[in-house]
Amino acid sequence: MFQKKDKQPTACASGASPSVNASRDADDEKALKENLSRITRKIVVLSGKGGVGKSTVAVNLAVSLAARKLRTGLLDIDIHGPSVPTLLGLQGAKIAVTGENKIHPVEYNEYLRVMSVGFLLSDHNDAVIWRGPLKYGIIKQFLKDVEWGDLDYLIVDSPPGTGDEPLSVCQLIDRAEGAVIVTTPQEVALIDVRKSITFCRQLNMPVLGVVENMSGFVCPHCGKESPIFKNGGGKAMADDMGVPFLGAIPIEPGIVQNGDAGTPFHNAAVQNATPAQRAFSSIIDALNPTKGERS
Ligand code: ADP
């Protein structure tokens, strides 16, 4: 026989009364708003599929903004496959937790602060097995409890697709600048990136533009270009969906070497920039990064 339910539950599973929970939620909301209010522009980097170079773009975007002396934060919410620590050579970096349960991010340099679930794992081979509510909780904590300080930009590297993590971050960030969407040129990737654009529209997240990565390969020996994954598909799709196209980055073996070595491939100081570095610079210019208040 079923047991009769209490008419008026007086406590939740945590043992706290509903009124205590409600005031805790209100305190959380206030703390979240306060922390985010110190960050002028928040950009979420999304992709329809994995492996298209989304983290590479997010990391190099953050490093480039920091190189322009813009105070930047990089938040990696790819809970199941955090690659930001590797791409920045920060494996093994430890975060500090202050007395008030605030989390101090890892300082990559004077202008760039980084937070990733990867910093919380004792072994980088560990797998995180979490369901939606737990993911929402940790993303909220990263936005609320990490001491980002006053930032010009927060770049969020989100996992591919339109699941729990991108949904949580888009809901938690109030007044985001918008999303940068990374794709590769072939049709299987473009189908999914269209979904990412629809996802942004449903959540009122402006689309700042599409980046077509791995767009053709220029042979370093003969200079001939081979469209390994085709090219031009990202621009055609962006035009069709009515969103800006930010630029195309070719395939360059140096990008893999840089990623594996933990050094960003975009380096504003290089004299003889490669085609990919030049392409990346013009993507940053197209985003028109600025200091100061939003208009
Ligand atoms: P995602 O975040 O979409 O899963 P990553 O940024 O981790 O993708 O990139 C996947 C792999 O592709 C990495 O090894 C990275 O170095 C490589 N890569 C990214 N962009 C390029 C490019 N334009 N040319 C060559 N390799 C690239």
PDB file of C-alpha atoms and ligand atoms in Angstrom:
ATOM      1  CA  MET A   1       0.000   0.000   0.000  1.00  0.00           C
ATOM      2  CA  PHE A   2       1.133   3.527  -0.767  1.00  0.00           C
ATOM      3  CA  GLN A   3       1.984   5.696   2.201  1.00  0.00           C
ATOM      4  CA  LYS A   4       0.004   8.867   2.648  1.00  0.00           C
ATOM      5  CA  LYS A   5       2.073  11.942   1.796  1.00  0.00           C
ATOM      6  CA  ASP A   6       2.466  14.815   4.274  1.00  0.00           C
ATOM      7  CA  LYS A   7       0.247  17.665   3.203  1.00  0.00           C
ATOM      8  CA  GLN A   8       2.727  20.392   4.144  1.00  0.00           C
ATOM      9  CA  PRO A   9       6.374  19.403   3.732  1.00  0.00           C
ATOM     10  CA  THR A  10       8.298  21.323   6.350  1.00  0.00           C
ATOM     11  CA  ALA A  11      11.800  20.488   5.222  1.00  0.00           C
ATOM     12  CA  CYS A  12      13.584  19.454   2.028  1.00  0.00           C
ATOM     13  CA  ALA A  13      16.137  16.653   1.751  1.00  0.00           C
ATOM     14  CA  SER A  14      18.834  19.003   3.101  1.00  0.00           C
ATOM     15  CA  GLY A  15      16.834  19.406   6.296  1.00  0.00           C
ATOM     16  CA  ALA A  16      16.395  23.156   5.797  1.00  0.00           C
ATOM     17  CA  SER A  17      12.929  24.687   5.957  1.00  0.00           C
ATOM     18  CA  PRO A  18      11.429  26.182   2.769  1.00  0.00           C
ATOM     19  CA  SER A  19      11.907  29.729   4.098  1.00  0.00           C
ATOM     20  CA  VAL A  20      15.608  29.091   4.827  1.00  0.00           C
ATOM     21  CA  ASN A  21      16.008  27.678   1.308  1.00  0.00           C
ATOM     22  CA  ALA A  22      14.238  30.668  -0.223  1.00  0.00           C
ATOM     23  CA  SER A  23      16.493  33.160   1.544  1.00  0.00           C
ATOM     24  CA  ARG A  24      19.572  31.112   0.570  1.00  0.00           C
ATOM     25  CA  ASP A  25      18.415  31.209  -3.077  1.00  0.00           C
ATOM     26  CA  ALA A  26      17.925  34.978  -2.863  1.00  0.00           C
ATOM     27  CA  ASP A  27      21.433  35.386  -1.377  1.00  0.00           C
ATOM     28  CA  ASP A  28      22.846  33.222  -4.180  1.00  0.00           C
ATOM     29  CA  GLU A  29      21.111  35.292  -6.854  1.00  0.00           C
ATOM     30  CA  LYS A  30      22.432  38.495  -5.291  1.00  0.00           C
ATOM     31  CA  ALA A  31      25.997  37.139  -5.122  1.00  0.00           C
ATOM     32  CA  LEU A  32      25.781  35.946  -8.745  1.00  0.00           C
ATOM     33  CA  LYS A  33      24.523  39.308  -9.971  1.00  0.00           C
ATOM     34  CA  GLU A  34      27.210  41.178  -8.003  1.00  0.00           C
ATOM     35  CA  ASN A  35      30.053  39.014  -9.330  1.00  0.00           C
ATOM     36  CA  LEU A  36      28.817  39.258 -12.933  1.00  0.00           C
ATOM     37  CA  SER A  37      28.194  43.002 -12.678  1.00  0.00           C
ATOM     38  CA  ARG A  38      31.980  43.482 -12.443  1.00  0.00           C
ATOM     39  CA  ILE A  39      32.474  41.911 -15.885  1.00  0.00           C
ATOM     40  CA  THR A  40      31.701  44.262 -18.758  1.00  0.00           C
ATOM     41  CA  ARG A  41      31.393  41.809 -21.647  1.00  0.00           C
ATOM     42  CA  LYS A  42      30.659  38.096 -21.569  1.00  0.00           C
ATOM     43  CA  ILE A  43      31.141  36.011 -24.703  1.00  0.00           C
ATOM     44  CA  VAL A  44      30.169  32.344 -24.969  1.00  0.00           C
ATOM     45  CA  VAL A  45      32.048  30.222 -27.520  1.00  0.00           C
ATOM     46  CA  LEU A  46      29.813  27.474 -28.904  1.00  0.00           C
ATOM     47  CA  SER A  47      29.981  24.778 -31.553  1.00  0.00           C
ATOM     48  CA  GLY A  48      27.560  22.268 -33.000  1.00  0.00           C
ATOM     49  CA  LYS A  49      30.077  19.415 -32.953  1.00  0.00           C
ATOM     50  CA  GLY A  50      33.187  18.432 -31.005  1.00  0.00           C
ATOM     51  CA  GLY A  51      36.647  18.583 -32.533  1.00  0.00           C
ATOM     52  CA  VAL A  52      36.005  21.618 -34.732  1.00  0.00           C
ATOM     53  CA  GLY A  53      38.489  23.806 -32.828  1.00  0.00           C
ATOM     54  CA  LYS A  54      36.117  25.553 -30.426  1.00  0.00           C
ATOM     55  CA  SER A  55      38.502  25.424 -27.431  1.00  0.00           C
ATOM     56  CA  THR A  56      41.389  26.507 -29.661  1.00  0.00           C
ATOM     57  CA  VAL A  57      39.372  29.554 -30.729  1.00  0.00           C
ATOM     58  CA  ALA A  58      38.214  30.297 -27.151  1.00  0.00           C
ATOM     59  CA  VAL A  59      41.743  30.066 -25.717  1.00  0.00           C
ATOM     60  CA  ASN A  60      43.322  32.162 -28.471  1.00  0.00           C
ATOM     61  CA  LEU A  61      40.537  34.728 -28.264  1.00  0.00           C
ATOM     62  CA  ALA A  62      41.159  35.112 -24.518  1.00  0.00           C
ATOM     63  CA  VAL A  63      44.946  35.294 -24.941  1.00  0.00           C
ATOM     64  CA  SER A  64      44.588  37.865 -27.744  1.00  0.00           C
ATOM     65  CA  LEU A  65      42.319  40.087 -25.658  1.00  0.00           C
ATOM     66  CA  ALA A  66      44.770  39.859 -22.751  1.00  0.00           C
ATOM     67  CA  ALA A  67      47.626  40.724 -25.143  1.00  0.00           C
ATOM     68  CA  ARG A  68      45.690  43.921 -25.920  1.00  0.00           C
ATOM     69  CA  LYS A  69      45.816  44.691 -22.193  1.00  0.00           C
ATOM     70  CA  LEU A  70      42.120  43.963 -21.747  1.00  0.00           C
ATOM     71  CA  ARG A  71      41.422  42.312 -18.380  1.00  0.00           C
ATOM     72  CA  THR A  72      40.127  38.911 -19.401  1.00  0.00           C
ATOM     73  CA  GLY A  73      38.734  35.793 -17.758  1.00  0.00           C
ATOM     74  CA  LEU A  74      38.542  32.392 -19.443  1.00  0.00           C
ATOM     75  CA  LEU A  75      35.999  29.961 -18.039  1.00  0.00           C
ATOM     76  CA  ASP A  76      36.087  26.374 -19.289  1.00  0.00           C
ATOM     77  CA  ILE A  77      32.725  24.708 -18.640  1.00  0.00           C
ATOM     78  CA  ASP A  78      33.468  21.654 -20.754  1.00  0.00           C
ATOM     79  CA  ILE A  79      32.905  19.459 -17.710  1.00  0.00           C
ATOM     80  CA  HIS A  80      33.459  16.102 -19.437  1.00  0.00           C
ATOM     81  CA  GLY A  81      36.439  17.152 -21.546  1.00  0.00           C
ATOM     82  CA  PRO A  82      38.127  20.271 -20.181  1.00  0.00           C
ATOM     83  CA  SER A  83      40.955  21.078 -22.601  1.00  0.00           C
ATOM     84  CA  VAL A  84      41.775  24.653 -21.570  1.00  0.00           C
ATOM     85  CA  PRO A  85      44.417  23.591 -18.966  1.00  0.00           C
ATOM     86  CA  THR A  86      46.263  21.576 -21.656  1.00  0.00           C
ATOM     87  CA  LEU A  87      45.982  24.264 -24.345  1.00  0.00           C
ATOM     88  CA  LEU A  88      47.485  26.818 -21.944  1.00  0.00           C
ATOM     89  CA  GLY A  89      50.078  24.493 -20.396  1.00  0.00           C
ATOM     90  CA  LEU A  90      48.369  24.795 -17.009  1.00  0.00           C
ATOM     91  CA  GLN A  91      47.963  21.095 -16.189  1.00  0.00           C
ATOM     92  CA  GLY A  92      48.475  20.527 -12.504  1.00  0.00           C
ATOM     93  CA  ALA A  93      47.780  24.176 -11.621  1.00  0.00           C
ATOM     94  CA  LYS A  94      45.890  24.413  -8.372  1.00  0.00           C
ATOM     95  CA  ILE A  95      43.205  26.876  -7.459  1.00  0.00           C
ATOM     96  CA  ALA A  96      43.027  28.480  -4.025  1.00  0.00           C
ATOM     97  CA  VAL A  97      39.840  28.598  -1.954  1.00  0.00           C
ATOM     98  CA  THR A  98      39.622  31.534   0.445  1.00  0.00           C
ATOM     99  CA  GLY A  99      38.067  31.564   3.914  1.00  0.00           C
ATOM    100  CA  GLU A 100      34.731  32.830   2.571  1.00  0.00           C
ATOM    101  CA  ASN A 101      34.528  29.900   0.128  1.00  0.00           C
ATOM    102  CA  LYS A 102      35.563  32.117  -2.749  1.00  0.00           C
ATOM    103  CA  ILE A 103      37.650  30.491  -5.456  1.00  0.00           C
ATOM    104  CA  HIS A 104      40.740  32.245  -6.719  1.00  0.00           C
ATOM    105  CA  PRO A 105      41.253  31.560 -10.459  1.00  0.00           C
ATOM    106  CA  VAL A 106      44.611  30.571 -11.943  1.00  0.00           C
ATOM    107  CA  GLU A 107      46.509  33.631 -13.182  1.00  0.00           C
ATOM    108  CA  TYR A 108      47.937  32.865 -16.630  1.00  0.00           C
ATOM    109  CA  ASN A 109      49.448  36.332 -16.844  1.00  0.00           C
ATOM    110  CA  GLU A 110      48.780  39.857 -15.588  1.00  0.00           C
ATOM    111  CA  TYR A 111      45.689  40.203 -17.777  1.00  0.00           C
ATOM    112  CA  LEU A 112      44.286  36.668 -17.989  1.00  0.00           C
ATOM    113  CA  ARG A 113      42.566  34.624 -15.262  1.00  0.00           C
ATOM    114  CA  VAL A 114      41.486  31.067 -15.936  1.00  0.00           C
ATOM    115  CA  MET A 115      39.040  28.633 -14.345  1.00  0.00           C
ATOM    116  CA  SER A 116      38.337  25.078 -15.467  1.00  0.00           C
ATOM    117  CA  VAL A 117      36.829  21.947 -14.032  1.00  0.00           C
ATOM    118  CA  GLY A 118      40.197  20.434 -14.987  1.00  0.00           C
ATOM    119  CA  PHE A 119      41.770  22.281 -12.032  1.00  0.00           C
ATOM    120  CA  LEU A 120      39.452  20.426  -9.649  1.00  0.00           C
ATOM    121  CA  LEU A 121      40.395  16.917 -10.773  1.00  0.00           C
ATOM    122  CA  SER A 122      43.169  15.210  -8.838  1.00  0.00           C
ATOM    123  CA  ASP A 123      44.143  13.221 -11.943  1.00  0.00           C
ATOM    124  CA  HIS A 124      43.533  14.433 -15.491  1.00  0.00           C
ATOM    125  CA  ASN A 125      42.455  10.898 -16.447  1.00  0.00           C
ATOM    126  CA  ASP A 126      39.532  11.140 -14.007  1.00  0.00           C
ATOM    127  CA  ALA A 127      36.085  11.096 -15.604  1.00  0.00           C
ATOM    128  CA  VAL A 128      33.355  13.379 -14.288  1.00  0.00           C
ATOM    129  CA  ILE A 129      29.973  11.635 -14.219  1.00  0.00           C
ATOM    130  CA  TRP A 130      27.386  14.271 -13.403  1.00  0.00           C
ATOM    131  CA  ARG A 131      23.777  14.807 -14.331  1.00  0.00           C
ATOM    132  CA  GLY A 132      22.147  18.101 -15.333  1.00  0.00           C
ATOM    133  CA  PRO A 133      21.424  19.668 -11.902  1.00  0.00           C
ATOM    134  CA  LEU A 134      24.986  19.084 -10.694  1.00  0.00           C
ATOM    135  CA  LYS A 135      26.373  20.642 -13.865  1.00  0.00           C
ATOM    136  CA  TYR A 136      24.100  23.646 -13.429  1.00  0.00           C
ATOM    137  CA  GLY A 137      25.334  23.940  -9.816  1.00  0.00           C
ATOM    138  CA  ILE A 138      29.041  23.957 -10.683  1.00  0.00           C
ATOM    139  CA  ILE A 139      28.586  26.417 -13.561  1.00  0.00           C
ATOM    140  CA  LYS A 140      26.660  28.717 -11.240  1.00  0.00           C
ATOM    141  CA  GLN A 141      29.439  28.413  -8.665  1.00  0.00           C
ATOM    142  CA  PHE A 142      32.065  29.294 -11.282  1.00  0.00           C
ATOM    143  CA  LEU A 143      30.129  32.435 -12.157  1.00  0.00           C
ATOM    144  CA  LYS A 144      29.197  33.352  -8.586  1.00  0.00           C
ATOM    145  CA  ASP A 145      32.104  32.255  -6.376  1.00  0.00           C
ATOM    146  CA  VAL A 146      35.170  32.640  -8.578  1.00  0.00           C
ATOM    147  CA  GLU A 147      36.920  35.895  -7.766  1.00  0.00           C
ATOM    148  CA  TRP A 148      37.100  37.174 -11.318  1.00  0.00           C
ATOM    149  CA  GLY A 149      37.433  40.761 -10.106  1.00  0.00           C
ATOM    150  CA  ASP A 150      36.836  43.628 -12.533  1.00  0.00           C
ATOM    151  CA  LEU A 151      37.085  42.271 -16.077  1.00  0.00           C
ATOM    152  CA  ASP A 152      36.651  43.752 -19.538  1.00  0.00           C
ATOM    153  CA  TYR A 153      35.860  40.304 -20.974  1.00  0.00           C
ATOM    154  CA  LEU A 154      34.831  36.863 -19.801  1.00  0.00           C
ATOM    155  CA  ILE A 155      35.199  34.182 -22.476  1.00  0.00           C
ATOM    156  CA  VAL A 156      33.257  30.991 -21.759  1.00  0.00           C
ATOM    157  CA  ASP A 157      34.357  27.804 -23.514  1.00  0.00           C
ATOM    158  CA  SER A 158      31.233  25.677 -23.609  1.00  0.00           C
ATOM    159  CA  PRO A 159      31.009  22.008 -24.641  1.00  0.00           C
ATOM    160  CA  PRO A 160      29.615  21.246 -28.118  1.00  0.00           C
ATOM    161  CA  GLY A 161      25.910  20.966 -28.801  1.00  0.00           C
ATOM    162  CA  THR A 162      22.878  22.396 -27.083  1.00  0.00           C
ATOM    163  CA  GLY A 163      22.836  20.375 -23.850  1.00  0.00           C
ATOM    164  CA  ASP A 164      22.904  21.162 -20.125  1.00  0.00           C
ATOM    165  CA  GLU A 165      26.119  23.207 -20.023  1.00  0.00           C
ATOM    166  CA  PRO A 166      25.444  25.760 -22.802  1.00  0.00           C
ATOM    167  CA  LEU A 167      21.851  26.016 -21.618  1.00  0.00           C
ATOM    168  CA  SER A 168      22.923  26.653 -17.996  1.00  0.00           C
ATOM    169  CA  VAL A 169      25.499  29.273 -18.898  1.00  0.00           C
ATOM    170  CA  CYS A 170      23.177  31.123 -21.291  1.00  0.00           C
ATOM    171  CA  GLN A 171      20.467  31.195 -18.617  1.00  0.00           C
ATOM    172  CA  LEU A 172      22.803  32.244 -15.805  1.00  0.00           C
ATOM    173  CA  ILE A 173      24.564  35.068 -17.640  1.00  0.00           C
ATOM    174  CA  ASP A 174      22.370  38.087 -17.765  1.00  0.00           C
ATOM    175  CA  ARG A 175      23.015  40.492 -20.667  1.00  0.00           C
ATOM    176  CA  ALA A 176      25.776  38.543 -22.411  1.00  0.00           C
ATOM    177  CA  GLU A 177      27.532  40.275 -25.276  1.00  0.00           C
ATOM    178  CA  GLY A 178      26.757  37.218 -27.377  1.00  0.00           C
ATOM    179  CA  ALA A 179      28.005  33.955 -28.816  1.00  0.00           C
ATOM    180  CA  VAL A 180      30.853  33.153 -31.193  1.00  0.00           C
ATOM    181  CA  ILE A 181      30.019  29.945 -33.041  1.00  0.00           C
ATOM    182  CA  VAL A 182      32.818  27.766 -34.405  1.00  0.00           C
ATOM    183  CA  THR A 183      32.295  25.301 -37.236  1.00  0.00           C
ATOM    184  CA  THR A 184      34.194  23.403 -39.882  1.00  0.00           C
ATOM    185  CA  PRO A 185      33.085  23.722 -43.508  1.00  0.00           C
ATOM    186  CA  GLN A 186      31.596  20.303 -44.223  1.00  0.00           C
ATOM    187  CA  GLU A 187      27.849  19.726 -44.253  1.00  0.00           C
ATOM    188  CA  VAL A 188      27.736  17.362 -41.223  1.00  0.00           C
ATOM    189  CA  ALA A 189      29.183  20.143 -39.056  1.00  0.00           C
ATOM    190  CA  LEU A 190      27.055  22.878 -40.610  1.00  0.00           C
ATOM    191  CA  ILE A 191      23.802  21.024 -39.906  1.00  0.00           C
ATOM    192  CA  ASP A 192      24.614  21.059 -36.187  1.00  0.00           C
ATOM    193  CA  VAL A 193      25.822  24.647 -36.158  1.00  0.00           C
ATOM    194  CA  ARG A 194      22.477  25.781 -37.541  1.00  0.00           C
ATOM    195  CA  LYS A 195      20.965  24.211 -34.404  1.00  0.00           C
ATOM    196  CA  SER A 196      23.367  26.240 -32.257  1.00  0.00           C
ATOM    197  CA  ILE A 197      22.154  29.438 -33.947  1.00  0.00           C
ATOM    198  CA  THR A 198      18.509  28.469 -33.373  1.00  0.00           C
ATOM    199  CA  PHE A 199      19.402  27.654 -29.746  1.00  0.00           C
ATOM    200  CA  CYS A 200      20.862  31.174 -29.290  1.00  0.00           C
ATOM    201  CA  ARG A 201      17.753  32.727 -30.810  1.00  0.00           C
ATOM    202  CA  GLN A 202      15.489  30.797 -28.465  1.00  0.00           C
ATOM    203  CA  LEU A 203      17.508  32.024 -25.489  1.00  0.00           C
ATOM    204  CA  ASN A 204      17.787  35.630 -26.744  1.00  0.00           C
ATOM    205  CA  MET A 205      21.556  35.282 -26.949  1.00  0.00           C
ATOM    206  CA  PRO A 206      22.901  37.538 -29.747  1.00  0.00           C
ATOM    207  CA  VAL A 207      25.110  35.740 -32.280  1.00  0.00           C
ATOM    208  CA  LEU A 208      28.305  37.779 -32.687  1.00  0.00           C
ATOM    209  CA  GLY A 209      29.329  35.645 -35.630  1.00  0.00           C
ATOM    210  CA  VAL A 210      30.502  32.381 -37.104  1.00  0.00           C
ATOM    211  CA  VAL A 211      34.141  31.265 -37.452  1.00  0.00           C
ATOM    212  CA  GLU A 212      34.917  28.676 -40.121  1.00  0.00           C
ATOM    213  CA  ASN A 213      37.869  26.687 -38.799  1.00  0.00           C
ATOM    214  CA  MET A 214      39.959  24.099 -40.655  1.00  0.00           C
ATOM    215  CA  SER A 215      39.038  25.917 -43.834  1.00  0.00           C
ATOM    216  CA  GLY A 216      41.418  24.549 -46.482  1.00  0.00           C
ATOM    217  CA  PHE A 217      45.061  23.531 -46.142  1.00  0.00           C
ATOM    218  CA  VAL A 218      47.898  25.459 -47.754  1.00  0.00           C
ATOM    219  CA  CYS A 219      50.824  23.132 -48.487  1.00  0.00           C
ATOM    220  CA  PRO A 220      53.918  24.638 -46.825  1.00  0.00           C
ATOM    221  CA  HIS A 221      56.080  23.164 -49.644  1.00  0.00           C
ATOM    222  CA  CYS A 222      54.283  24.019 -52.883  1.00  0.00           C
ATOM    223  CA  GLY A 223      51.839  26.667 -51.603  1.00  0.00           C
ATOM    224  CA  LYS A 224      48.888  24.907 -53.246  1.00  0.00           C
ATOM    225  CA  GLU A 225      45.621  24.998 -51.299  1.00  0.00           C
ATOM    226  CA  SER A 226      43.662  21.767 -50.752  1.00  0.00           C
ATOM    227  CA  PRO A 227      40.131  22.102 -49.365  1.00  0.00           C
ATOM    228  CA  ILE A 228      40.398  19.014 -47.107  1.00  0.00           C
ATOM    229  CA  PHE A 229      37.069  19.674 -45.356  1.00  0.00           C
ATOM    230  CA  LYS A 230      35.920  21.933 -48.246  1.00  0.00           C
ATOM    231  CA  ASN A 231      35.690  25.675 -47.638  1.00  0.00           C
ATOM    232  CA  GLY A 232      33.158  28.468 -47.836  1.00  0.00           C
ATOM    233  CA  GLY A 233      30.352  26.444 -46.201  1.00  0.00           C
ATOM    234  CA  GLY A 234      30.496  28.477 -42.968  1.00  0.00           C
ATOM    235  CA  LYS A 235      30.122  31.795 -44.806  1.00  0.00           C
ATOM    236  CA  ALA A 236      27.241  30.495 -46.950  1.00  0.00           C
ATOM    237  CA  MET A 237      25.484  29.130 -43.856  1.00  0.00           C
ATOM    238  CA  ALA A 238      26.025  32.395 -41.901  1.00  0.00           C
ATOM    239  CA  ASP A 239      24.568  34.405 -44.820  1.00  0.00           C
ATOM    240  CA  ASP A 240      21.647  32.029 -45.067  1.00  0.00           C
ATOM    241  CA  MET A 241      20.920  32.224 -41.317  1.00  0.00           C
ATOM    242  CA  GLY A 242      21.359  36.010 -41.278  1.00  0.00           C
ATOM    243  CA  VAL A 243      24.275  36.119 -38.799  1.00  0.00           C
ATOM    244  CA  PRO A 244      27.708  37.789 -39.230  1.00  0.00           C
ATOM    245  CA  PHE A 245      30.642  35.813 -40.617  1.00  0.00           C
ATOM    246  CA  LEU A 246      33.825  36.586 -38.679  1.00  0.00           C
ATOM    247  CA  GLY A 247      36.377  34.787 -40.849  1.00  0.00           C
ATOM    248  CA  ALA A 248      37.989  31.502 -41.866  1.00  0.00           C
ATOM    249  CA  ILE A 249      41.069  29.855 -40.305  1.00  0.00           C
ATOM    250  CA  PRO A 250      42.995  27.355 -42.472  1.00  0.00           C
ATOM    251  CA  ILE A 251      44.343  24.021 -41.259  1.00  0.00           C
ATOM    252  CA  GLU A 252      47.908  24.424 -40.025  1.00  0.00           C
ATOM    253  CA  PRO A 253      49.956  21.652 -38.416  1.00  0.00           C
ATOM    254  CA  GLY A 254      51.517  24.310 -36.154  1.00  0.00           C
ATOM    255  CA  ILE A 255      48.158  24.781 -34.409  1.00  0.00           C
ATOM    256  CA  VAL A 256      48.192  21.153 -33.243  1.00  0.00           C
ATOM    257  CA  GLN A 257      51.814  21.456 -32.126  1.00  0.00           C
ATOM    258  CA  ASN A 258      51.037  24.653 -30.218  1.00  0.00           C
ATOM    259  CA  GLY A 259      47.938  23.101 -28.627  1.00  0.00           C
ATOM    260  CA  ASP A 260      49.826  19.998 -27.498  1.00  0.00           C
ATOM    261  CA  ALA A 261      52.708  22.103 -26.172  1.00  0.00           C
ATOM    262  CA  GLY A 262      50.316  24.388 -24.240  1.00  0.00           C
ATOM    263  CA  THR A 263      51.289  27.556 -26.099  1.00  0.00           C
ATOM    264  CA  PRO A 264      48.621  29.656 -27.808  1.00  0.00           C
ATOM    265  CA  PHE A 265      49.060  29.731 -31.604  1.00  0.00           C
ATOM    266  CA  HIS A 266      47.961  33.327 -31.862  1.00  0.00           C
ATOM    267  CA  ASN A 267      50.779  35.592 -30.933  1.00  0.00           C
ATOM    268  CA  ALA A 268      50.211  39.245 -31.643  1.00  0.00           C
ATOM    269  CA  ALA A 269      53.957  39.914 -31.572  1.00  0.00           C
ATOM    270  CA  VAL A 270      54.992  37.563 -34.414  1.00  0.00           C
ATOM    271  CA  GLN A 271      56.668  39.226 -37.378  1.00  0.00           C
ATOM    272  CA  ASN A 272      56.169  36.526 -39.996  1.00  0.00           C
ATOM    273  CA  ALA A 273      52.629  35.540 -39.138  1.00  0.00           C
ATOM    274  CA  THR A 274      51.290  32.359 -40.734  1.00  0.00           C
ATOM    275  CA  PRO A 275      48.008  32.431 -42.737  1.00  0.00           C
ATOM    276  CA  ALA A 276      46.146  31.034 -39.688  1.00  0.00           C
ATOM    277  CA  GLN A 277      47.630  33.686 -37.380  1.00  0.00           C
ATOM    278  CA  ARG A 278      46.699  36.437 -39.845  1.00  0.00           C
ATOM    279  CA  ALA A 279      43.189  35.007 -40.181  1.00  0.00           C
ATOM    280  CA  PHE A 280      42.829  34.884 -36.415  1.00  0.00           C
ATOM    281  CA  SER A 281      43.934  38.519 -36.035  1.00  0.00           C
ATOM    282  CA  SER A 282      41.290  39.678 -38.477  1.00  0.00           C
ATOM    283  CA  ILE A 283      38.644  37.663 -36.582  1.00  0.00           C
ATOM    284  CA  ILE A 284      39.633  39.486 -33.391  1.00  0.00           C
ATOM    285  CA  ASP A 285      39.457  42.810 -35.261  1.00  0.00           C
ATOM    286  CA  ALA A 286      35.983  41.884 -36.566  1.00  0.00           C
ATOM    287  CA  LEU A 287      34.875  41.433 -32.945  1.00  0.00           C
ATOM    288  CA  ASN A 288      36.087  44.983 -32.332  1.00  0.00           C
ATOM    289  CA  PRO A 289      37.283  44.485 -28.755  1.00  0.00           C
ATOM    290  CA  THR A 290      36.967  47.550 -26.570  1.00  0.00           C
ATOM    291  CA  LYS A 291      37.586  48.571 -23.023  1.00  0.00           C
ATOM    292  CA  GLY A 292      35.071  50.302 -20.854  1.00  0.00           C
ATOM    293  CA  GLU A 293      31.329  50.344 -20.494  1.00  0.00           C
ATOM    294  CA  ARG A 294      28.904  48.808 -22.956  1.00  0.00           C
ATOM    295  CA  SER A 295      26.938  51.275 -25.008  1.00  0.00           C
TER     296      SER A 295
HETATM  297  P1  ADP B   1      36.935  21.378 -29.840  1.00  0.00           P
HETATM  298  O1  ADP B   1      37.050  22.306 -28.676  1.00  0.00           O
HETATM  299  O2  ADP B   1      35.965  21.856 -30.871  1.00  0.00           O
HETATM  300  O3  ADP B   1      36.665  19.947 -29.444  1.00  0.00           O
HETATM  301  P2  ADP B   1      39.807  21.714 -30.096  1.00  0.00           P
HETATM  302  O4  ADP B   1      39.991  23.183 -30.022  1.00  0.00           O
HETATM  303  O5  ADP B   1      40.124  20.917 -28.868  1.00  0.00           O
HETATM  304  O6  ADP B   1      38.351  21.349 -30.608  1.00  0.00           O
HETATM  305  O7  ADP B   1      40.679  21.211 -31.332  1.00  0.00           O
HETATM  306  C1  ADP B   1      40.752  19.842 -31.687  1.00  0.00           C
HETATM  307  C2  ADP B   1      42.111  19.567 -32.293  1.00  0.00           C
HETATM  308  O8  ADP B   1      42.218  20.237 -33.549  1.00  0.00           O
HETATM  309  C3  ADP B   1      43.274  20.074 -31.460  1.00  0.00           C
HETATM  310  O9  ADP B   1      44.325  19.155 -31.537  1.00  0.00           O
HETATM  311  C4  ADP B   1      43.669  21.392 -32.125  1.00  0.00           C
HETATM  312  O10 ADP B   1      45.048  21.702 -31.948  1.00  0.00           O
HETATM  313  C5  ADP B   1      43.365  21.072 -33.584  1.00  0.00           C
HETATM  314  N1  ADP B   1      43.052  22.260 -34.404  1.00  0.00           N
HETATM  315  C6  ADP B   1      42.134  23.227 -34.133  1.00  0.00           C
HETATM  316  N2  ADP B   1      42.100  24.122 -35.133  1.00  0.00           N
HETATM  317  C7  ADP B   1      43.025  23.731 -36.062  1.00  0.00           C
HETATM  318  C8  ADP B   1      43.480  24.250 -37.309  1.00  0.00           C
HETATM  319  N3  ADP B   1      42.965  25.354 -37.849  1.00  0.00           N
HETATM  320  N4  ADP B   1      44.466  23.568 -37.947  1.00  0.00           N
HETATM  321  C9  ADP B   1      45.003  22.431 -37.425  1.00  0.00           C
HETATM  322  N5  ADP B   1      44.599  21.899 -36.271  1.00  0.00           N
HETATM  323  C10 ADP B   1      43.627  22.525 -35.580  1.00  0.00           C
END
